[in-house]
mmCIF file of C-alpha atoms in Angstrom:
data_model
loop_
_atom_site.group_PDB
_atom_site.id
_atom_site.type_symbol
_atom_site.label_atom_id
_atom_site.label_comp_id
_atom_site.label_asym_id
_atom_site.label_seq_id
_atom_site.Cartn_x
_atom_site.Cartn_y
_atom_site.Cartn_z
ATOM 1 C CA MET J 1 74.005 186.663 64.203
ATOM 2 C CA LYS J 2 77.161 186.979 66.291
ATOM 3 C CA PRO J 3 75.297 186.513 69.668
ATOM 4 C CA ILE J 4 73.799 183.310 68.387
ATOM 5 C CA LEU J 5 77.236 181.974 67.333
ATOM 6 C CA GLN J 6 78.757 182.976 70.495
ATOM 7 C CA ASN J 7 75.977 180.925 72.449
ATOM 8 C CA LEU J 8 76.339 178.105 69.928
ATOM 9 C CA VAL J 9 79.837 177.888 70.964
ATOM 10 C CA GLU J 10 79.038 178.055 74.650
ATOM 11 C CA MET J 11 76.364 175.324 74.058
ATOM 12 C CA THR J 12 78.570 172.773 72.444
ATOM 13 C CA GLY J 13 81.288 173.079 75.205
ATOM 14 C CA HIS J 14 79.138 171.228 77.738
ATOM 15 C CA ARG J 15 79.522 167.510 78.233
ATOM 16 C CA ASP J 16 76.397 166.954 80.312
ATOM 17 C CA HIS J 17 72.791 166.587 78.726
ATOM 18 C CA LEU J 18 71.278 168.735 81.325
ATOM 19 C CA ARG J 19 73.746 171.499 81.110
ATOM 20 C CA LEU J 20 73.434 171.370 77.423
ATOM 21 C CA GLU J 21 69.745 171.847 77.714
ATOM 22 C CA VAL J 22 69.853 174.601 79.895
ATOM 23 C CA SER J 23 72.515 176.214 77.493
ATOM 24 C CA VAL J 24 70.390 175.997 74.386
ATOM 25 C CA LEU J 25 67.091 177.287 76.201
ATOM 26 C CA SER J 26 69.412 180.303 77.296
ATOM 27 C CA THR J 27 70.245 180.762 73.726
ATOM 28 C CA LEU J 28 66.761 180.556 72.484
ATOM 29 C CA LEU J 29 65.362 182.907 75.346
ATOM 30 C CA LYS J 30 67.787 185.708 74.144
ATOM 31 C CA LEU J 31 66.151 185.765 70.745
ATOM 32 C CA THR J 32 63.861 188.826 69.977
ATOM 33 C CA GLY J 33 60.303 188.100 70.661
ATOM 34 C CA VAL J 34 60.781 184.974 72.623
ATOM 35 C CA ILE J 35 58.832 185.321 75.908
ATOM 36 C CA GLU J 36 59.206 181.697 77.488
ATOM 37 C CA VAL J 37 61.063 178.622 76.936
ATOM 38 C CA ARG J 38 60.816 175.274 78.534
ATOM 39 C CA ALA J 39 62.062 171.762 78.074
ATOM 40 C CA LEU J 40 59.378 169.160 78.508
ATOM 41 C CA GLU J 41 60.154 165.510 79.360
ATOM 42 C CA LEU J 42 58.054 162.922 77.756
ATOM 43 C CA PHE J 43 57.280 159.606 79.693
ATOM 44 C CA THR J 44 54.558 156.970 80.125
ATOM 45 C CA ASP J 45 52.926 156.276 83.349
ATOM 46 C CA GLY J 46 50.380 153.413 83.761
ATOM 47 C CA GLY J 47 50.256 153.294 80.024
ATOM 48 C CA THR J 48 49.294 156.829 79.624
ATOM 49 C CA PRO J 49 51.718 159.387 77.835
ATOM 50 C CA HIS J 50 52.533 162.364 79.967
ATOM 51 C CA VAL J 51 54.777 165.508 79.861
ATOM 52 C CA ARG J 52 56.337 167.387 82.571
ATOM 53 C CA PRO J 53 58.603 170.493 82.543
ATOM 54 C CA ARG J 54 62.145 169.500 83.394
ATOM 55 C CA THR J 55 63.924 172.973 82.697
ATOM 56 C CA TRP J 56 62.002 176.131 82.702
ATOM 57 C CA VAL J 57 62.409 179.881 83.623
ATOM 58 C CA GLU J 58 61.612 180.907 87.196
ATOM 59 C CA ASN J 59 62.142 184.384 88.558
ATOM 60 C CA GLY J 60 64.109 185.275 85.337
ATOM 61 C CA GLN J 61 66.432 182.345 85.866
ATOM 62 C CA LEU J 62 66.375 178.913 84.006
ATOM 63 C CA VAL J 63 66.091 176.032 86.522
ATOM 64 C CA SER J 64 66.033 172.328 86.142
ATOM 65 C CA THR J 65 64.805 169.205 87.988
ATOM 66 C CA ASP J 66 66.217 165.681 87.552
ATOM 67 C CA SER J 67 63.637 164.231 90.038
ATOM 68 C CA GLU J 68 61.504 161.216 89.140
ATOM 69 C CA ALA J 69 59.201 162.269 86.494
ATOM 70 C CA ALA J 70 56.323 159.893 87.424
ATOM 71 C CA THR J 71 55.895 161.565 90.811
ATOM 72 C CA ASP J 72 56.285 165.293 89.565
ATOM 73 C CA PRO J 73 53.143 166.909 90.727
ATOM 74 C CA ARG J 74 53.458 169.092 87.617
ATOM 75 C CA ARG J 75 53.116 166.544 85.073
ATOM 76 C CA GLU J 76 50.285 166.598 82.693
ATOM 77 C CA LYS J 77 48.782 164.144 80.201
ATOM 78 C CA LEU J 78 50.125 164.432 76.631
ATOM 79 C CA GLU J 79 46.439 164.806 75.402
ATOM 80 C CA HIS J 80 46.320 168.221 76.896
ATOM 81 C CA TYR J 81 48.926 169.230 74.211
ATOM 82 C CA PRO J 82 46.929 168.063 71.109
ATOM 83 C CA ALA J 83 49.359 169.496 68.308
ATOM 84 C CA LEU J 84 52.334 168.094 70.282
ATOM 85 C CA ARG J 85 50.749 164.625 70.312
ATOM 86 C CA GLU J 86 49.884 164.711 66.547
ATOM 87 C CA CYS J 87 53.269 165.905 65.923
ATOM 88 C CA ILE J 88 54.831 162.874 67.676
ATOM 89 C CA THR J 89 52.167 160.406 66.313
ATOM 90 C CA HIS J 90 53.347 161.364 62.765
ATOM 91 C CA GLN J 91 56.910 161.743 63.552
ATOM 92 C CA SER J 92 57.003 165.419 62.630
ATOM 93 C CA ASP J 93 59.987 167.640 63.197
ATOM 94 C CA SER J 94 57.829 170.483 64.845
ATOM 95 C CA ALA J 95 54.265 171.603 65.980
ATOM 96 C CA LEU J 96 52.790 175.107 65.974
ATOM 97 C CA ALA J 97 49.670 176.091 68.103
ATOM 98 C CA SER J 98 48.022 179.130 69.430
ATOM 99 C CA PRO J 99 46.396 178.057 72.749
ATOM 100 C CA ARG J 100 44.969 181.810 73.288
ATOM 101 C CA LYS J 101 45.296 185.244 72.184
ATOM 102 C CA GLY J 102 48.842 186.608 72.406
ATOM 103 C CA ARG J 103 50.553 183.234 72.837
ATOM 104 C CA HIS J 104 51.985 181.366 69.998
ATOM 105 C CA VAL J 105 53.893 178.058 70.794
ATOM 106 C CA LEU J 106 56.608 176.157 68.908
ATOM 107 C CA TRP J 107 57.259 172.588 69.776
ATOM 108 C CA LEU J 108 60.611 170.809 68.839
ATOM 109 C CA PRO J 109 60.775 167.208 69.690
ATOM 110 C CA VAL J 110 64.052 165.721 70.144
ATOM 111 C CA TRP J 111 64.188 162.326 68.330
ATOM 112 C CA MET J 112 66.669 159.850 69.439
ATOM 113 C CA HIS J 113 66.578 156.056 68.419
ATOM 114 C CA ASP J 114 63.150 156.630 66.929
ATOM 115 C CA LYS J 115 61.619 157.846 70.141
ATOM 116 C CA VAL J 116 61.077 161.401 71.721
ATOM 117 C CA HIS J 117 62.635 161.659 75.010
ATOM 118 C CA THR J 118 62.432 165.437 75.479
ATOM 119 C CA CYS J 119 60.775 168.501 73.609
ATOM 120 C CA LEU J 120 61.764 172.160 73.389
ATOM 121 C CA GLU J 121 58.913 174.469 73.831
ATOM 122 C CA ILE J 122 59.243 178.049 72.620
ATOM 123 C CA THR J 123 56.545 180.740 73.255
ATOM 124 C CA GLN J 124 56.244 184.056 71.536
ATOM 125 C CA SER J 125 53.517 186.812 71.762
ATOM 126 C CA ARG J 126 53.326 187.039 67.958
ATOM 127 C CA THR J 127 53.267 184.388 65.282
ATOM 128 C CA PHE J 128 56.187 182.865 64.130
ATOM 129 C CA SER J 129 57.568 184.222 60.849
ATOM 130 C CA ALA J 130 59.239 181.973 58.123
ATOM 131 C CA HIS J 131 62.598 183.431 58.941
ATOM 132 C CA LYS J 132 62.286 183.156 62.720
ATOM 133 C CA LEU J 133 61.385 179.439 62.071
ATOM 134 C CA GLU J 134 64.289 178.846 60.181
ATOM 135 C CA VAL J 135 66.766 180.494 62.871
ATOM 136 C CA LEU J 136 64.910 178.495 65.701
ATOM 137 C CA LYS J 137 65.117 175.161 63.770
ATOM 138 C CA GLY J 138 68.763 175.780 63.138
ATOM 139 C CA VAL J 139 69.825 176.249 66.475
ATOM 140 C CA PHE J 140 67.700 173.167 67.478
ATOM 141 C CA GLN J 141 69.405 171.027 64.866
ATOM 142 C CA VAL J 142 72.770 172.073 66.284
ATOM 143 C CA TYR J 143 71.679 171.156 69.702
ATOM 144 C CA GLN J 144 70.043 167.830 68.684
ATOM 145 C CA ASN J 145 73.078 166.670 66.722
ATOM 146 C CA TYR J 146 75.220 167.540 69.749
ATOM 147 C CA GLN J 147 72.788 165.486 71.955
ATOM 148 C CA SER J 148 73.234 162.598 69.790
ATOM 149 C CA LEU J 149 77.050 162.831 69.808
ATOM 150 C CA LEU J 150 76.896 162.897 73.725
ATOM 151 C CA ASP J 151 74.598 159.881 73.805
ATOM 152 C CA TYR J 152 76.763 157.956 71.550
ATOM 153 C CA SER J 153 79.886 158.538 73.573
ATOM 154 C CA GLU J 154 77.999 157.391 76.677
ATOM 155 C CA ARG J 155 76.906 154.048 75.357
ATOM 156 C CA ASP J 156 78.069 150.498 74.945
ATOM 157 C CA ALA J 157 78.398 150.101 71.024
ATOM 158 C CA LEU J 158 76.873 146.220 71.218
ATOM 159 C CA THR J 159 74.120 146.750 73.588
ATOM 160 C CA GLY J 160 73.135 150.265 73.602
ATOM 161 C CA LEU J 161 73.248 150.447 77.447
ATOM 162 C CA PHE J 162 75.510 153.075 79.170
ATOM 163 C CA ASN J 163 79.118 152.278 79.310
ATOM 164 C CA ARG J 164 81.608 151.976 82.022
ATOM 165 C CA LYS J 165 83.115 155.534 81.276
ATOM 166 C CA THR J 166 79.570 156.912 81.920
ATOM 167 C CA PHE J 167 79.366 155.016 85.209
ATOM 168 C CA ASP J 168 82.723 156.318 86.393
ATOM 169 C CA GLU J 169 81.620 159.895 85.625
ATOM 170 C CA GLN J 170 78.283 159.777 87.289
ATOM 171 C CA PHE J 171 78.174 157.376 90.118
ATOM 172 C CA SER J 172 80.068 159.637 92.557
ATOM 173 C CA ARG J 173 77.524 162.259 91.959
ATOM 174 C CA TYR J 174 74.650 159.709 92.223
ATOM 175 C CA ALA J 175 76.129 158.057 95.417
ATOM 176 C CA MET J 176 76.449 161.621 97.105
ATOM 177 C CA ASN J 177 73.068 162.873 96.208
ATOM 178 C CA GLY J 178 71.018 159.485 96.974
ATOM 179 C CA LEU J 179 70.631 158.931 93.229
ATOM 180 C CA ALA J 180 68.781 162.098 92.790
ATOM 181 C CA GLY J 181 69.603 162.129 89.041
ATOM 182 C CA GLY J 182 67.325 160.605 86.482
ATOM 183 C CA HIS J 183 67.529 159.751 82.800
ATOM 184 C CA PRO J 184 65.227 161.318 80.485
ATOM 185 C CA GLY J 185 63.528 158.727 78.472
ATOM 186 C CA ALA J 186 60.374 156.994 77.521
ATOM 187 C CA VAL J 187 59.261 154.745 80.496
ATOM 188 C CA THR J 188 58.595 151.202 80.180
ATOM 189 C CA GLU J 189 56.167 149.673 82.493
ATOM 190 C CA SER J 190 58.202 148.613 85.517
ATOM 191 C CA LEU J 191 58.086 145.500 87.575
ATOM 192 C CA ALA J 192 58.911 147.452 90.604
ATOM 193 C CA SER J 193 55.825 149.838 90.040
ATOM 194 C CA GLU J 194 53.590 146.853 90.815
ATOM 195 C CA ASP J 195 54.659 146.677 94.554
ATOM 196 C CA GLY J 196 54.101 149.609 96.798
ATOM 197 C CA PRO J 197 56.456 150.120 99.645
ATOM 198 C CA PRO J 198 55.454 148.319 102.720
ATOM 199 C CA SER J 199 54.235 150.457 105.741
ATOM 200 C CA GLY J 200 57.252 151.746 107.522
ATOM 201 C CA GLU J 201 60.056 150.332 105.390
ATOM 202 C CA PRO J 202 62.627 152.992 104.183
ATOM 203 C CA VAL J 203 62.908 153.923 100.624
ATOM 204 C CA GLN J 204 66.532 153.605 99.500
ATOM 205 C CA GLN J 205 68.776 153.375 96.603
ATOM 206 C CA TRP J 206 70.552 150.198 95.464
ATOM 207 C CA LEU J 207 73.507 149.190 93.283
ATOM 208 C CA ALA J 208 73.582 145.652 91.788
ATOM 209 C CA VAL J 209 76.404 143.946 89.770
ATOM 210 C CA VAL J 210 75.150 141.396 87.276
ATOM 211 C CA ASP J 211 77.174 138.567 85.857
ATOM 212 C CA ILE J 212 76.230 136.014 83.144
ATOM 213 C CA ASP J 213 76.859 132.501 84.615
ATOM 214 C CA HIS J 214 79.333 130.310 82.328
ATOM 215 C CA PHE J 215 79.548 132.770 79.628
ATOM 216 C CA LYS J 216 82.853 131.758 78.738
ATOM 217 C CA GLN J 217 81.316 128.208 77.801
ATOM 218 C CA VAL J 218 78.832 130.118 75.720
ATOM 219 C CA ASN J 219 81.532 131.536 73.544
ATOM 220 C CA ASP J 220 83.660 128.574 73.489
ATOM 221 C CA ARG J 221 80.789 126.362 72.501
ATOM 222 C CA PHE J 222 78.656 128.409 70.122
ATOM 223 C CA GLY J 223 81.076 131.104 69.170
ATOM 224 C CA HIS J 224 81.299 134.779 69.738
ATOM 225 C CA LEU J 225 78.562 135.603 67.361
ATOM 226 C CA TYR J 226 76.072 133.880 69.687
ATOM 227 C CA GLY J 227 77.773 135.191 72.733
ATOM 228 C CA ASP J 228 77.208 138.759 71.340
ATOM 229 C CA GLU J 229 73.450 137.689 70.815
ATOM 230 C CA VAL J 230 73.188 136.555 74.436
ATOM 231 C CA LEU J 231 74.664 139.911 75.413
ATOM 232 C CA ILE J 232 72.026 141.952 73.456
ATOM 233 C CA LEU J 233 69.171 139.794 74.682
ATOM 234 C CA ILE J 234 70.264 140.202 78.339
ATOM 235 C CA ALA J 235 70.280 143.881 77.753
ATOM 236 C CA ASN J 236 66.989 143.922 76.326
ATOM 237 C CA ILE J 237 65.576 141.925 79.478
ATOM 238 C CA LEU J 238 67.483 144.361 81.796
ATOM 239 C CA ARG J 239 65.733 147.353 79.947
ATOM 240 C CA SER J 240 62.115 145.693 80.248
ATOM 241 C CA SER J 241 62.846 144.900 84.035
ATOM 242 C CA PHE J 242 63.783 148.118 85.174
ATOM 243 C CA ARG J 243 62.315 151.750 85.107
ATOM 244 C CA SER J 244 63.625 154.367 82.883
ATOM 245 C CA HIS J 245 64.915 156.616 85.943
ATOM 246 C CA ASP J 246 66.665 153.560 87.148
ATOM 247 C CA ARG J 247 70.300 153.265 85.348
ATOM 248 C CA ILE J 248 71.738 150.291 83.497
ATOM 249 C CA PHE J 249 75.336 149.887 82.474
ATOM 250 C CA ARG J 250 77.549 147.309 80.596
ATOM 251 C CA PHE J 251 80.894 147.262 82.232
ATOM 252 C CA GLY J 252 82.404 145.091 79.534
ATOM 253 C CA GLY J 253 82.452 141.331 79.000
ATOM 254 C CA GLU J 254 79.504 139.780 80.564
ATOM 255 C CA GLU J 255 79.177 142.212 83.643
ATOM 256 C CA PHE J 256 76.460 144.729 84.077
ATOM 257 C CA VAL J 257 75.417 147.380 86.697
ATOM 258 C CA VAL J 258 72.035 148.405 87.725
ATOM 259 C CA LEU J 259 71.342 151.533 89.728
ATOM 260 C CA LEU J 260 67.773 150.940 91.210
ATOM 261 C CA ARG J 261 66.219 154.233 92.525
ATOM 262 C CA SER J 262 63.805 155.166 95.432
ATOM 263 C CA THR J 263 62.483 151.656 96.474
ATOM 264 C CA THR J 264 62.505 149.483 99.636
ATOM 265 C CA LEU J 265 64.685 146.436 100.355
ATOM 266 C CA SER J 266 61.749 144.006 99.936
ATOM 267 C CA THR J 267 60.951 145.518 96.644
ATOM 268 C CA ALA J 268 64.604 145.599 95.546
ATOM 269 C CA HIS J 269 64.790 141.879 96.326
ATOM 270 C CA LYS J 270 61.474 141.119 94.271
ATOM 271 C CA VAL J 271 62.547 143.102 91.384
ATOM 272 C CA PHE J 272 66.131 141.676 91.151
ATOM 273 C CA ASN J 273 64.848 138.190 91.396
ATOM 274 C CA ARG J 274 62.214 138.933 88.726
ATOM 275 C CA PHE J 275 64.901 139.988 86.170
ATOM 276 C CA ARG J 276 66.807 136.850 87.177
ATOM 277 C CA LEU J 277 63.789 134.435 86.636
ATOM 278 C CA ALA J 278 63.157 136.391 83.284
ATOM 279 C CA VAL J 279 66.473 135.526 82.120
ATOM 280 C CA GLN J 280 66.236 131.975 83.448
ATOM 281 C CA GLU J 281 62.966 131.432 81.614
ATOM 282 C CA TYR J 282 63.919 133.071 78.183
ATOM 283 C CA ALA J 283 64.579 130.712 75.317
ATOM 284 C CA PHE J 284 68.054 132.006 73.937
ATOM 285 C CA PRO J 285 68.357 130.905 70.261
ATOM 286 C CA GLN J 286 70.856 128.148 69.691
ATOM 287 C CA VAL J 287 72.194 128.500 73.418
ATOM 288 C CA GLY J 288 69.046 127.409 75.227
ATOM 289 C CA GLN J 289 69.052 128.419 78.762
ATOM 290 C CA VAL J 290 71.201 131.071 80.338
ATOM 291 C CA THR J 291 71.205 132.242 84.086
ATOM 292 C CA VAL J 292 72.684 135.270 85.808
ATOM 293 C CA SER J 293 74.039 135.865 89.332
ATOM 294 C CA LEU J 294 73.479 139.279 91.112
ATOM 295 C CA GLY J 295 74.869 140.943 94.172
ATOM 296 C CA PHE J 296 73.450 144.270 95.630
ATOM 297 C CA VAL J 297 73.943 146.719 98.278
ATOM 298 C CA SER J 298 72.538 149.970 99.424
ATOM 299 C CA THR J 299 74.075 153.095 98.220
ATOM 300 C CA THR J 300 73.605 154.921 101.512
ATOM 301 C CA ARG J 301 76.863 154.094 103.123
ATOM 302 C CA GLY J 302 80.701 154.297 102.105
ATOM 303 C CA SER J 303 82.407 155.841 99.132
ATOM 304 C CA PRO J 304 81.606 154.774 95.515
ATOM 305 C CA VAL J 305 84.436 152.312 95.387
ATOM 306 C CA GLU J 306 83.487 150.808 98.827
ATOM 307 C CA ILE J 307 79.653 150.491 97.515
ATOM 308 C CA LEU J 308 80.792 148.822 94.369
ATOM 309 C CA GLY J 309 83.247 146.526 95.915
ATOM 310 C CA GLN J 310 80.603 145.349 98.355
ATOM 311 C CA ALA J 311 78.158 144.565 95.542
ATOM 312 C CA ASP J 312 81.017 142.799 93.780
ATOM 313 C CA GLN J 313 81.610 140.699 97.134
ATOM 314 C CA ALA J 314 78.069 139.859 97.171
ATOM 315 C CA LEU J 315 78.019 138.964 93.464
ATOM 316 C CA TYR J 316 81.115 136.602 93.802
ATOM 317 C CA TYR J 317 79.615 134.920 96.721
ATOM 318 C CA ALA J 318 76.513 134.165 94.717
ATOM 319 C CA LYS J 319 78.542 132.629 91.865
ATOM 320 C CA GLU J 320 80.608 130.571 94.240
ATOM 321 C CA HIS J 321 77.572 129.144 96.129
ATOM 322 C CA GLY J 322 75.489 127.693 93.230
ATOM 323 C CA ARG J 323 75.035 130.733 90.672
ATOM 324 C CA ASN J 324 71.622 131.785 89.370
ATOM 325 C CA GLN J 325 70.762 133.756 92.699
ATOM 326 C CA VAL J 326 70.406 137.155 94.109
ATOM 327 C CA CYS J 327 72.679 137.928 97.139
ATOM 328 C CA PHE J 328 72.410 141.112 99.208
ATOM 329 C CA TYR J 329 75.694 142.162 100.971
ATOM 330 C CA ASP J 330 74.292 143.209 104.429
ATOM 331 C CA ASP J 331 72.612 139.959 104.667
ATOM 332 C CA LEU J 332 75.792 138.034 104.019
ATOM 333 C CA VAL J 333 77.625 140.083 106.667
ATOM 334 C CA ALA J 334 74.866 140.006 109.294
ATOM 335 C CA SER J 335 74.961 135.942 108.820
ATOM 336 C CA GLY J 336 78.774 135.634 108.946
ATOM 337 C CA GLN J 337 79.263 134.390 105.471
ATOM 338 C CA LEU J 338 81.101 137.662 104.375
ATOM 339 C CA ALA J 339 83.343 139.828 106.504
ATOM 340 C CA SER J 340 82.823 143.649 106.396
ATOM 341 C CA LYS J 341 85.903 145.223 105.375
ATOM 342 C CA MET J 342 86.910 148.906 104.333
ATOM 343 C CA VAL J 343 88.111 149.185 100.910
ATOM 344 C CA ALA J 344 90.628 152.101 99.994
ATOM 345 C CA ASN J 345 90.621 153.830 96.845
ATOM 346 C CA ASP J 346 94.147 153.249 96.050
ATOM 347 C CA ASP J 347 94.484 149.677 96.884
ATOM 348 C CA VAL J 348 91.937 147.910 95.017
ATOM 349 C CA GLU J 349 91.064 147.410 91.389
ATOM 350 C CA LEU J 350 87.428 146.105 90.804
ATOM 351 C CA PHE J 351 86.512 143.648 88.279
#
């Protein structure tokens, strides 16, 4: 019991979802009789549910990937895991199966916001005793509760999107690694997925700053209750307009940020404009029509504060020149409508 408690103390000391995942698998792997552990990511691709290993044991060590799930060659259809599929369909807390002699598998799905984002898979050579199941589920419950606390601290209370604190903590790492990190979650069909990259056009990462046009007038005319409803509905349109491995943040007020992963400039233009049109064409209760302005930039050049500052410049150019439009920073600089300038970390405060 003492080693388990020590591992639980270590596990709850992490402030990162992936490190917490590695820690709980390490704890489970040390239990007597456990021969293999994995964390499976569940996602939908082309309308079909899939799973792929996100953390697993390799050469005696736990390794993880945060690459895009939909392009992972190790992905499998969920139908290949019938016991797990039934467990999720019936919203059960666990599933057991013996796929072959000497292999007994326990799946523990992580339920958050009434969806399964990940699932822990534990394999033994012998059947699971009632006592062993009780211990495993106890460790798992601590893990799931702590995952929920981390998730709550990362999100905006009104919209459920990631908050500014989460952006500040993660964007430096994403900018340095080309947005290699992904967010585990159930994939919604993406507007971007309809467009294959044009031949020869490089795939990049993009940061967009979004602002609701004339939002102060909405609050002044209809009240903050309807203003909050507009924010919630805009957040819903954002979710449906981008992929699960893209990242969406609410910065506070009427400002949002989108990190768009692994696509071309022409596709980025299409996706951002589709989102803008989706907002324009949405009938907001009581308020009627609402529009947004958006500025975006590639994340491949400059420090995080420079990248964010350039997207902000493009946004405010859009707002000062008619609103309800998408502006790309490099196009504005190339046409002479914006002057490219260096931004120092200690002499600018964004937003």
